[in-house]
PDB file of C-alpha atoms in Angstrom:
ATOM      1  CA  UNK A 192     -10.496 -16.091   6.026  1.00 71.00           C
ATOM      2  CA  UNK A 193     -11.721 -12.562   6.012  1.00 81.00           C
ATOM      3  CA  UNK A 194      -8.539 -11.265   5.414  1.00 94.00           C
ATOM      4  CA  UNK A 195      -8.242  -7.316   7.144  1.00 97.00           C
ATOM      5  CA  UNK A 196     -11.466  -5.838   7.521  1.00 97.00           C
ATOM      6  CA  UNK A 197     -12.098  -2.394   8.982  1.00 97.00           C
ATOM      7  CA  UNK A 198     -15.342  -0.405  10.254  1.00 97.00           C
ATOM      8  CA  UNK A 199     -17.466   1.564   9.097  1.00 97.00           C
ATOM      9  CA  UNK A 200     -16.901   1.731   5.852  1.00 95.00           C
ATOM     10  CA  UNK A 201     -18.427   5.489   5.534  1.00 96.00           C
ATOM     11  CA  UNK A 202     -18.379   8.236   7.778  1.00 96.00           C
ATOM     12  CA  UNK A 203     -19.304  11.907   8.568  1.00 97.00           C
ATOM     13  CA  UNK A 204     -17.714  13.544  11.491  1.00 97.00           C
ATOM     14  CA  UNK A 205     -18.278  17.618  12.484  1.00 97.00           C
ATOM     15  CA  UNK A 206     -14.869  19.282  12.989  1.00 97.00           C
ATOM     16  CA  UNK A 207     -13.763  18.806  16.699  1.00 97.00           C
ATOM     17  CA  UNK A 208     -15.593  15.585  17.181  1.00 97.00           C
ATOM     18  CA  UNK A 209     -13.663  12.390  17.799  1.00 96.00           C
ATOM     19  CA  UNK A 210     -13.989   9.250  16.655  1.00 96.00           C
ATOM     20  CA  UNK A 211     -11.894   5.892  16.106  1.00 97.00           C
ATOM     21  CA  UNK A 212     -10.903   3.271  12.699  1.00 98.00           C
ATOM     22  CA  UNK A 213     -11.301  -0.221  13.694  1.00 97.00           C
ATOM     23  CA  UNK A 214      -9.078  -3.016  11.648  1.00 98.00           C
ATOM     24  CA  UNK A 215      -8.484  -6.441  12.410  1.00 98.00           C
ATOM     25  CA  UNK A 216      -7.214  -9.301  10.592  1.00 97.00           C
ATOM     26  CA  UNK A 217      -7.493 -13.106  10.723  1.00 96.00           C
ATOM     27  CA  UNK A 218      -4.113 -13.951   9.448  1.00 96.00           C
ATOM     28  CA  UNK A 219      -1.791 -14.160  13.219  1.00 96.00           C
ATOM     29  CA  UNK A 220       0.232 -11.391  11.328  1.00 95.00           C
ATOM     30  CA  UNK A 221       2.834  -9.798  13.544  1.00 95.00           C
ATOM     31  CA  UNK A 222       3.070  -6.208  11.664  1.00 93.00           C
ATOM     32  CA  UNK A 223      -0.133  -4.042  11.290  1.00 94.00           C
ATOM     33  CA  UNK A 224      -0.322  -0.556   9.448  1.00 94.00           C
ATOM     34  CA  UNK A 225      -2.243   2.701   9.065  1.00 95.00           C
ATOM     35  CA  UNK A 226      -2.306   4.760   5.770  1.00 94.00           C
ATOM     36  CA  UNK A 227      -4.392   7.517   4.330  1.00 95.00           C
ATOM     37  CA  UNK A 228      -5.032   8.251   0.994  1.00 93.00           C
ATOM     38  CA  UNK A 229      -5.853  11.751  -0.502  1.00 91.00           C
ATOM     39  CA  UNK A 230      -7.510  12.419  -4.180  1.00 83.00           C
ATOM     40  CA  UNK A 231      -5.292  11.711  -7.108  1.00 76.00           C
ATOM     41  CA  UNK A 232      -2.281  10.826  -4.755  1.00 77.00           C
ATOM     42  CA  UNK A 233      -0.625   7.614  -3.241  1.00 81.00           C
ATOM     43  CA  UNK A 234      -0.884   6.269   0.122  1.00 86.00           C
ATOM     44  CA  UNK A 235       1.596   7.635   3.049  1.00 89.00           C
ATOM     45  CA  UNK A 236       1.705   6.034   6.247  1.00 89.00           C
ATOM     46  CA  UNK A 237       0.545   7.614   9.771  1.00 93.00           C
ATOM     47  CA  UNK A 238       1.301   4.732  12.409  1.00 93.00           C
ATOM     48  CA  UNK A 239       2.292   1.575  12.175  1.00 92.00           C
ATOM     49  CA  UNK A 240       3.132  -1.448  14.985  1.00 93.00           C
ATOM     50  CA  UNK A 241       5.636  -3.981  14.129  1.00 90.00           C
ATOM     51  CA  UNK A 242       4.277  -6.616  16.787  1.00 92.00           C
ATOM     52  CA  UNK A 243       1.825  -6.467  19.220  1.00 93.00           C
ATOM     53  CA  UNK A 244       2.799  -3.819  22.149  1.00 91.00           C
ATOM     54  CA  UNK A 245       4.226  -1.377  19.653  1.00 93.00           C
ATOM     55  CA  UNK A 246       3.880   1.568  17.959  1.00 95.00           C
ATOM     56  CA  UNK A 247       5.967   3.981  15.418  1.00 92.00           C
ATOM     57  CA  UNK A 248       5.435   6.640  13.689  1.00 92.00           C
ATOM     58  CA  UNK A 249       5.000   6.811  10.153  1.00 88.00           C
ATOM     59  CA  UNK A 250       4.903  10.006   7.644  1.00 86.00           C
ATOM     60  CA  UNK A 251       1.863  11.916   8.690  1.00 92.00           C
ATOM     61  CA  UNK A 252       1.091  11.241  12.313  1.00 95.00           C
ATOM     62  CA  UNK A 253      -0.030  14.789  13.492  1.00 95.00           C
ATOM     63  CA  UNK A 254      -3.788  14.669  14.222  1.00 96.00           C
ATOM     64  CA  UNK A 255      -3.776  11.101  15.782  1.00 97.00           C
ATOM     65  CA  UNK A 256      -3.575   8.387  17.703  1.00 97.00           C
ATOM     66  CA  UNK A 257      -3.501   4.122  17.708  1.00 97.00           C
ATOM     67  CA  UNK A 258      -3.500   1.174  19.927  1.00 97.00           C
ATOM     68  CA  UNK A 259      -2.271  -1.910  19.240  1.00 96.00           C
ATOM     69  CA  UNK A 260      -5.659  -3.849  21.429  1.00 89.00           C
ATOM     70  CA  UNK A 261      -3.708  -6.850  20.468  1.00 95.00           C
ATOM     71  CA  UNK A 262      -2.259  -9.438  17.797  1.00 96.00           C
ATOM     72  CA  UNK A 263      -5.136  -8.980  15.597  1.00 97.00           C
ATOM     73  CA  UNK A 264      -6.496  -5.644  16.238  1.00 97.00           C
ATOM     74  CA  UNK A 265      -5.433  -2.275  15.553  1.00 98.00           C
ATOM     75  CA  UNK A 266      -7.053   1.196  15.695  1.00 98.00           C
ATOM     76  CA  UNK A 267      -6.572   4.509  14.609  1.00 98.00           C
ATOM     77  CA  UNK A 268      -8.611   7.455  16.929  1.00 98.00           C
ATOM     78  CA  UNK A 269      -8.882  11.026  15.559  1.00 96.00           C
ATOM     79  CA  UNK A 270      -9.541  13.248  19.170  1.00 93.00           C
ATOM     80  CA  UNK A 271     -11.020  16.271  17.296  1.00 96.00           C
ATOM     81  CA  UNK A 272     -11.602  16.034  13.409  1.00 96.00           C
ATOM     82  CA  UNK A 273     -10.192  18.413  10.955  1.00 97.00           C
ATOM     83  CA  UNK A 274     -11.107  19.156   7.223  1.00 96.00           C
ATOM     84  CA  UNK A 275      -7.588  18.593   6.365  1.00 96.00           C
ATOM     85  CA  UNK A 276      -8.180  14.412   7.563  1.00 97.00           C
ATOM     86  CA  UNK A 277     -10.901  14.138   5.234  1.00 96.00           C
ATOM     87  CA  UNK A 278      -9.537  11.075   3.473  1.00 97.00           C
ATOM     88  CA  UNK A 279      -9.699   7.601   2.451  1.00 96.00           C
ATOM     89  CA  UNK A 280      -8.398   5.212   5.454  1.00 97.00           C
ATOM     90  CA  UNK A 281      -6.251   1.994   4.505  1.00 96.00           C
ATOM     91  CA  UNK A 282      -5.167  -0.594   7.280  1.00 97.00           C
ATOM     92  CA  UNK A 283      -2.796  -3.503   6.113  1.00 94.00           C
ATOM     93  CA  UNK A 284      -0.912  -5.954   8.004  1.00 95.00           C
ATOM     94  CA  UNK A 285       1.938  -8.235   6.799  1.00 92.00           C
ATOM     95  CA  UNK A 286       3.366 -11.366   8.613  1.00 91.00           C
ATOM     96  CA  UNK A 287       6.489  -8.997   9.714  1.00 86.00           C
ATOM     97  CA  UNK A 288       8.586  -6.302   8.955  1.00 80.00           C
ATOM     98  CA  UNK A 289      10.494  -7.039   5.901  1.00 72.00           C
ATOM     99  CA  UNK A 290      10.426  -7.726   3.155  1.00 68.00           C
ATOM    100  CA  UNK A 291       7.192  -9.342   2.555  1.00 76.00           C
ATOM    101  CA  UNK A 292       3.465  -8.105   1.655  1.00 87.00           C
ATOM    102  CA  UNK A 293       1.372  -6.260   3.152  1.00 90.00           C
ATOM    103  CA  UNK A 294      -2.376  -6.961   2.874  1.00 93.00           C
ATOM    104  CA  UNK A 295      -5.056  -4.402   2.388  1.00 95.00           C
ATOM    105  CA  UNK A 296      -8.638  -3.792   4.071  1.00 96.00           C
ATOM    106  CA  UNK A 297     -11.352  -2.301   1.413  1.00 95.00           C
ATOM    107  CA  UNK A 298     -10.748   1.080   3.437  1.00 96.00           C
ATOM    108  CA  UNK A 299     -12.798   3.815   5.469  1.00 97.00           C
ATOM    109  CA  UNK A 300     -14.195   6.593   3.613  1.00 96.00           C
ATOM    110  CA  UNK A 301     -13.981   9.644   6.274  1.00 97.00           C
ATOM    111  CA  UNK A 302     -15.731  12.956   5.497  1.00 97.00           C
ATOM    112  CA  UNK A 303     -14.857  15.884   7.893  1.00 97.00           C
ATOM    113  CA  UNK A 304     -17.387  19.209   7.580  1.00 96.00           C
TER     114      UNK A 304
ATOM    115  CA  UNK B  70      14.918   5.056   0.252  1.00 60.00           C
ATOM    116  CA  UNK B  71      15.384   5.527  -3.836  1.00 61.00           C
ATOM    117  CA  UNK B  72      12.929   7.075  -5.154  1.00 84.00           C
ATOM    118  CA  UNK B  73      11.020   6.014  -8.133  1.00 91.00           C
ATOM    119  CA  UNK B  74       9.750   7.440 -11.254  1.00 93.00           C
ATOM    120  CA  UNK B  75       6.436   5.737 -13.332  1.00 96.00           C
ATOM    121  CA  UNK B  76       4.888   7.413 -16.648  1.00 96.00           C
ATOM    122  CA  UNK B  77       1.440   8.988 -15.514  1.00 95.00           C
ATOM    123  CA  UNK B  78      -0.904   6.805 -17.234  1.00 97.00           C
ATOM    124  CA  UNK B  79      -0.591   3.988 -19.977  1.00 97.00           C
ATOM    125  CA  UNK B  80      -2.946   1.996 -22.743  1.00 97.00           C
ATOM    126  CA  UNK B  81      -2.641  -1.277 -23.308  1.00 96.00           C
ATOM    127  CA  UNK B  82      -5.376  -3.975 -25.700  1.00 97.00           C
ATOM    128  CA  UNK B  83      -7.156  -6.345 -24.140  1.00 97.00           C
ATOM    129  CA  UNK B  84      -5.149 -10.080 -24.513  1.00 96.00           C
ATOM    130  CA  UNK B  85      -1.675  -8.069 -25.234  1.00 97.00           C
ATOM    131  CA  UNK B  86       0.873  -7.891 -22.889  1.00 97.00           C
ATOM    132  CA  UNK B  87       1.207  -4.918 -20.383  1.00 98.00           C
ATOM    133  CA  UNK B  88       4.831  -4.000 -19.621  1.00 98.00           C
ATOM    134  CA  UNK B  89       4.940  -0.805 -17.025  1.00 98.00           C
ATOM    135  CA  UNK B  90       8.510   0.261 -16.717  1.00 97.00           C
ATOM    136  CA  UNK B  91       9.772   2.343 -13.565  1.00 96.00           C
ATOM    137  CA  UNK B  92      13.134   4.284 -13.095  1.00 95.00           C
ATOM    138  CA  UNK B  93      14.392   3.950  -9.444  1.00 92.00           C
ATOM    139  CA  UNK B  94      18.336   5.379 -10.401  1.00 92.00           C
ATOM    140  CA  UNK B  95      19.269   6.103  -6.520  1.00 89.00           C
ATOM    141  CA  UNK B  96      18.581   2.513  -5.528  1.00 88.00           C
ATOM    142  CA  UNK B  97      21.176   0.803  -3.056  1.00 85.00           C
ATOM    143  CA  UNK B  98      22.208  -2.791  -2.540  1.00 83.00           C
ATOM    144  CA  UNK B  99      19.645  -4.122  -0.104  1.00 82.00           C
ATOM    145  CA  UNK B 100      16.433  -2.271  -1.560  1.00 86.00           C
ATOM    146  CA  UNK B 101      13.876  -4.398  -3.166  1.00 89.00           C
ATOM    147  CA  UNK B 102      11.175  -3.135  -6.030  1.00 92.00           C
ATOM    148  CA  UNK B 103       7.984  -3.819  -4.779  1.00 92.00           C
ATOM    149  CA  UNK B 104       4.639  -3.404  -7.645  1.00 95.00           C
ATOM    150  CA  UNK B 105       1.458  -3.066  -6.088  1.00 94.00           C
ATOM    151  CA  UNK B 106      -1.687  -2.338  -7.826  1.00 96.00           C
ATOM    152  CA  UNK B 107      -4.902  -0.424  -6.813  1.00 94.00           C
ATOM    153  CA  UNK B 108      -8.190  -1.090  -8.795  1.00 93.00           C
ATOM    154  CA  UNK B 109     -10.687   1.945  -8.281  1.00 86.00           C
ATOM    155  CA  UNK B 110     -12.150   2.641  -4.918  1.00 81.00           C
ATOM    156  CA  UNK B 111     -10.436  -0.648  -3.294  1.00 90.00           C
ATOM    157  CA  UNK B 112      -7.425  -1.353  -1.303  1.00 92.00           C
ATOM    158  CA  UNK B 113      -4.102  -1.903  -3.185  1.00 92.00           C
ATOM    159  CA  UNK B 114      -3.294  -4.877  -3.919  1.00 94.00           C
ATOM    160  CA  UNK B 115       0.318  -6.934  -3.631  1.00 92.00           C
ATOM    161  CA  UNK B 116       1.546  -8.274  -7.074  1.00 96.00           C
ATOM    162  CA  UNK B 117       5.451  -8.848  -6.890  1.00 95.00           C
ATOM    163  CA  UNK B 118       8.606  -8.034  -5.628  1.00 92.00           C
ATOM    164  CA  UNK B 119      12.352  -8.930  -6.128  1.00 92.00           C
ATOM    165  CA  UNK B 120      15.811  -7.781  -5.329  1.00 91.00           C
ATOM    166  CA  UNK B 121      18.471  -8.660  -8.279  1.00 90.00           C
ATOM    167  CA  UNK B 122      16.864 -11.595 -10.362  1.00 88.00           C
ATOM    168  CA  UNK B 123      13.685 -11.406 -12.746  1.00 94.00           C
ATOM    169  CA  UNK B 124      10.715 -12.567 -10.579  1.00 96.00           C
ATOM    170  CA  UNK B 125       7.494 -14.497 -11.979  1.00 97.00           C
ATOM    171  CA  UNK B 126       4.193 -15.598 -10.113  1.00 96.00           C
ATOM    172  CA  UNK B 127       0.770 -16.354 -11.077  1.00 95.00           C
ATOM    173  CA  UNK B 128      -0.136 -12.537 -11.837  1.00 94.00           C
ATOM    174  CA  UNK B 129       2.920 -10.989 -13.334  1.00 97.00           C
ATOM    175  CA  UNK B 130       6.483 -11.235 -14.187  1.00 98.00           C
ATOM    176  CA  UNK B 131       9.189  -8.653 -12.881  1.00 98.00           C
ATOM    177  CA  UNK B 132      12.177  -8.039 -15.298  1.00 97.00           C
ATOM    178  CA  UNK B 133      14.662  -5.659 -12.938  1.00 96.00           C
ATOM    179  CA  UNK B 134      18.203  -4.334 -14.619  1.00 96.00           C
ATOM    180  CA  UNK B 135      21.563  -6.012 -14.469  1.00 94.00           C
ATOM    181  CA  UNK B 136      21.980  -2.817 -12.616  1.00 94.00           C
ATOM    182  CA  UNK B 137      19.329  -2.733 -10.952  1.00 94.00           C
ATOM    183  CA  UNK B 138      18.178   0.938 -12.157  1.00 94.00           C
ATOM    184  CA  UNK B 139      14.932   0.156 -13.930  1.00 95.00           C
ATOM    185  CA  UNK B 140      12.705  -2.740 -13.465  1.00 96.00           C
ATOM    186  CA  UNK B 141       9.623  -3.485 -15.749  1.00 97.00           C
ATOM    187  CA  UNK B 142       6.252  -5.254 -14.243  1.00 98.00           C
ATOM    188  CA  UNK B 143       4.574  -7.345 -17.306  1.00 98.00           C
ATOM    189  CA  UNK B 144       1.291  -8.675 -17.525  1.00 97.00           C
ATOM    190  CA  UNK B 145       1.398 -11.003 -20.119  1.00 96.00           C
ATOM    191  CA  UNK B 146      -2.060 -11.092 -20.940  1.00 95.00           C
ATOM    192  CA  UNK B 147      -3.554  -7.751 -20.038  1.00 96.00           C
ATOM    193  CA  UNK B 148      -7.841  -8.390 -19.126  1.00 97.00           C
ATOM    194  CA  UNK B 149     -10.010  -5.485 -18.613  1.00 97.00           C
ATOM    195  CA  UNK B 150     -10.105  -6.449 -14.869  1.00 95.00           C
ATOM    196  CA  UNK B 151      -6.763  -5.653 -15.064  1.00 97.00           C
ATOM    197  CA  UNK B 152      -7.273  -1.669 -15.245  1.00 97.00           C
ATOM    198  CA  UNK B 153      -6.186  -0.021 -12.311  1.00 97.00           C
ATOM    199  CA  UNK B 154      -3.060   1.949 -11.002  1.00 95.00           C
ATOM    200  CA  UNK B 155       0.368   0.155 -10.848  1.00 97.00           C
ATOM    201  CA  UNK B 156       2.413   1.064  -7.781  1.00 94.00           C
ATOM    202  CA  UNK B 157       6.476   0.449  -8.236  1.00 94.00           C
ATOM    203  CA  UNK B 158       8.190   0.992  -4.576  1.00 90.00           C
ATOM    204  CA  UNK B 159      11.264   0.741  -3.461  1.00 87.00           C
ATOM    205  CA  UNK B 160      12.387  -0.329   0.125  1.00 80.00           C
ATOM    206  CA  UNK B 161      15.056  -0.858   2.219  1.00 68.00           C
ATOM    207  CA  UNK B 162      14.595  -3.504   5.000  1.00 60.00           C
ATOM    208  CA  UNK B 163      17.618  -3.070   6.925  1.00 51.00           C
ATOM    209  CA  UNK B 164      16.155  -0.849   9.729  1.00 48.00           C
ATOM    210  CA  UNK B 165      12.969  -1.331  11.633  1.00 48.00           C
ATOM    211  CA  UNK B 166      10.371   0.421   9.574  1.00 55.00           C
ATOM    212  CA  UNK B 167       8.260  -1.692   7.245  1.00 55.00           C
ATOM    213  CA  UNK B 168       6.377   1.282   6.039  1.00 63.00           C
ATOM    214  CA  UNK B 169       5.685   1.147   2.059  1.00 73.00           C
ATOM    215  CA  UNK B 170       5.957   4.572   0.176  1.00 76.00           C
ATOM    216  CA  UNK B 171       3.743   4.914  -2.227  1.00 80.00           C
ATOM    217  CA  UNK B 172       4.021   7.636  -5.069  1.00 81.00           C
ATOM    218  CA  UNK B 173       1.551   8.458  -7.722  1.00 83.00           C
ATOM    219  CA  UNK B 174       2.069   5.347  -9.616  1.00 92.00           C
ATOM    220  CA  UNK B 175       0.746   4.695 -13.620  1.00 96.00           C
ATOM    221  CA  UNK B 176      -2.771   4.494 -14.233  1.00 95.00           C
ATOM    222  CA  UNK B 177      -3.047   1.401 -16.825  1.00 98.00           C
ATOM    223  CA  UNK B 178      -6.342   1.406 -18.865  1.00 98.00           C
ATOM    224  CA  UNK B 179      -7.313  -1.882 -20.473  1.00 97.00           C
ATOM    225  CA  UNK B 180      -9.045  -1.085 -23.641  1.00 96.00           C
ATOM    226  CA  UNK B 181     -11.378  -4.047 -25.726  1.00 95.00           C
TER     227      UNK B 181
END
């Protein structure tokens, strides 16, 4: 079991270019989740899908966009990079909405110039 | 949801126990304390959770209030592996979000 994994695991984008998060997981998890994480602060959540063939919004959702591809996939597209998204990228998934964990991928360093 | 309040960082010797108290005053009936923990660089990590009674598993134990105001995560014998930051949350499943809310959380440092 791999557990969530997400590509790359470093990146560089240009302001205006585009680019998208990939995140699966290989545990038939229902719920899947996108944070970010800024320096010196906790995690806040931009999207998340509760099963496959939906999506919500979370707390910061300006700037971007997500697809639930299906049960195991999920991924998070930036259209035109900003400075202010320059941030470390978390996906997670838990079995369901509830009150249950969430599991964490090792994250996507993003750098915006 | 209630929000919570952690001290910023904490020390704690290597082989004694680790208690990390958090103050979540505001929380209602059906909220649960969730501790997570995030060791540098990697994605947190799930430890334990509970609604009214004191919760143990094979990483921690979680003490929570008679009133359910406070809660305190203990790691009964703190390693060095063990330094990282300790996330309490607090979160009401009765709607449709499943979103954790993370704060700042308390940076524990493990000392030899």
């Amino acid at each position: 079991n791999a557990g969530v994994t997400q590509t790359p695991k470093f990146q560089v984008l240009k302001t205006g270019q585009s680019m998208t998060l990939q995140c699966a997981q290989d545990m038939n998890h229902n719920s899947m989740y996108w944070y970010r994480q800024d320096p010196g602060m906790g995690l806040r959540l931009i999207y998340y899908s509760a099963s496959e063939g939906t999506t919500d919004k979370g707390e910061v959702p300006n700037g971007y966009n997500v697809s639930r591809l299906n049960k195991r996939e999920f991924s998070l597209r930036l259209e035109s990079a900003a400075p202010s998204q320059t941030s470390v990228y978390f996906c997670a998934s838990s079995e369901r909405l509830g009150p249950n964990e969430q599991f964490f991928g090792p994250g996507t360093r993003l750098t915006v110039l | 949801d209630a929000k919570t309040t952690q001290p910023t960082s904490m020390d704690c010797a290597e082989g004694r126990a680790a208690n990390l108290p958090c103050n979540h005053s505001t929380i209602s009936g059906n909220e649960y304390v969730y501790w997570y923990r995030q060791i540098h660089s990697q994605g947190p990590q799930y430890i334990i959770h509970g609604l009214k009674n004191n919760e143990t598993n094979e990483m921690a134990s979680l003490i929570i209030t008679e009133d359910r105001k406070s809660s305190t995560l203990i790691l009964p014998h703190a390693t060095l592996r063990d330094t990282a930051v300790y996330y309490c949350i607090v979160r009401n499943y009765g709607g449709s979000q499943g979103n954790l809310i993370f704060g700042k959380g308390t940076k524990l440092s493990v000392k030899p």
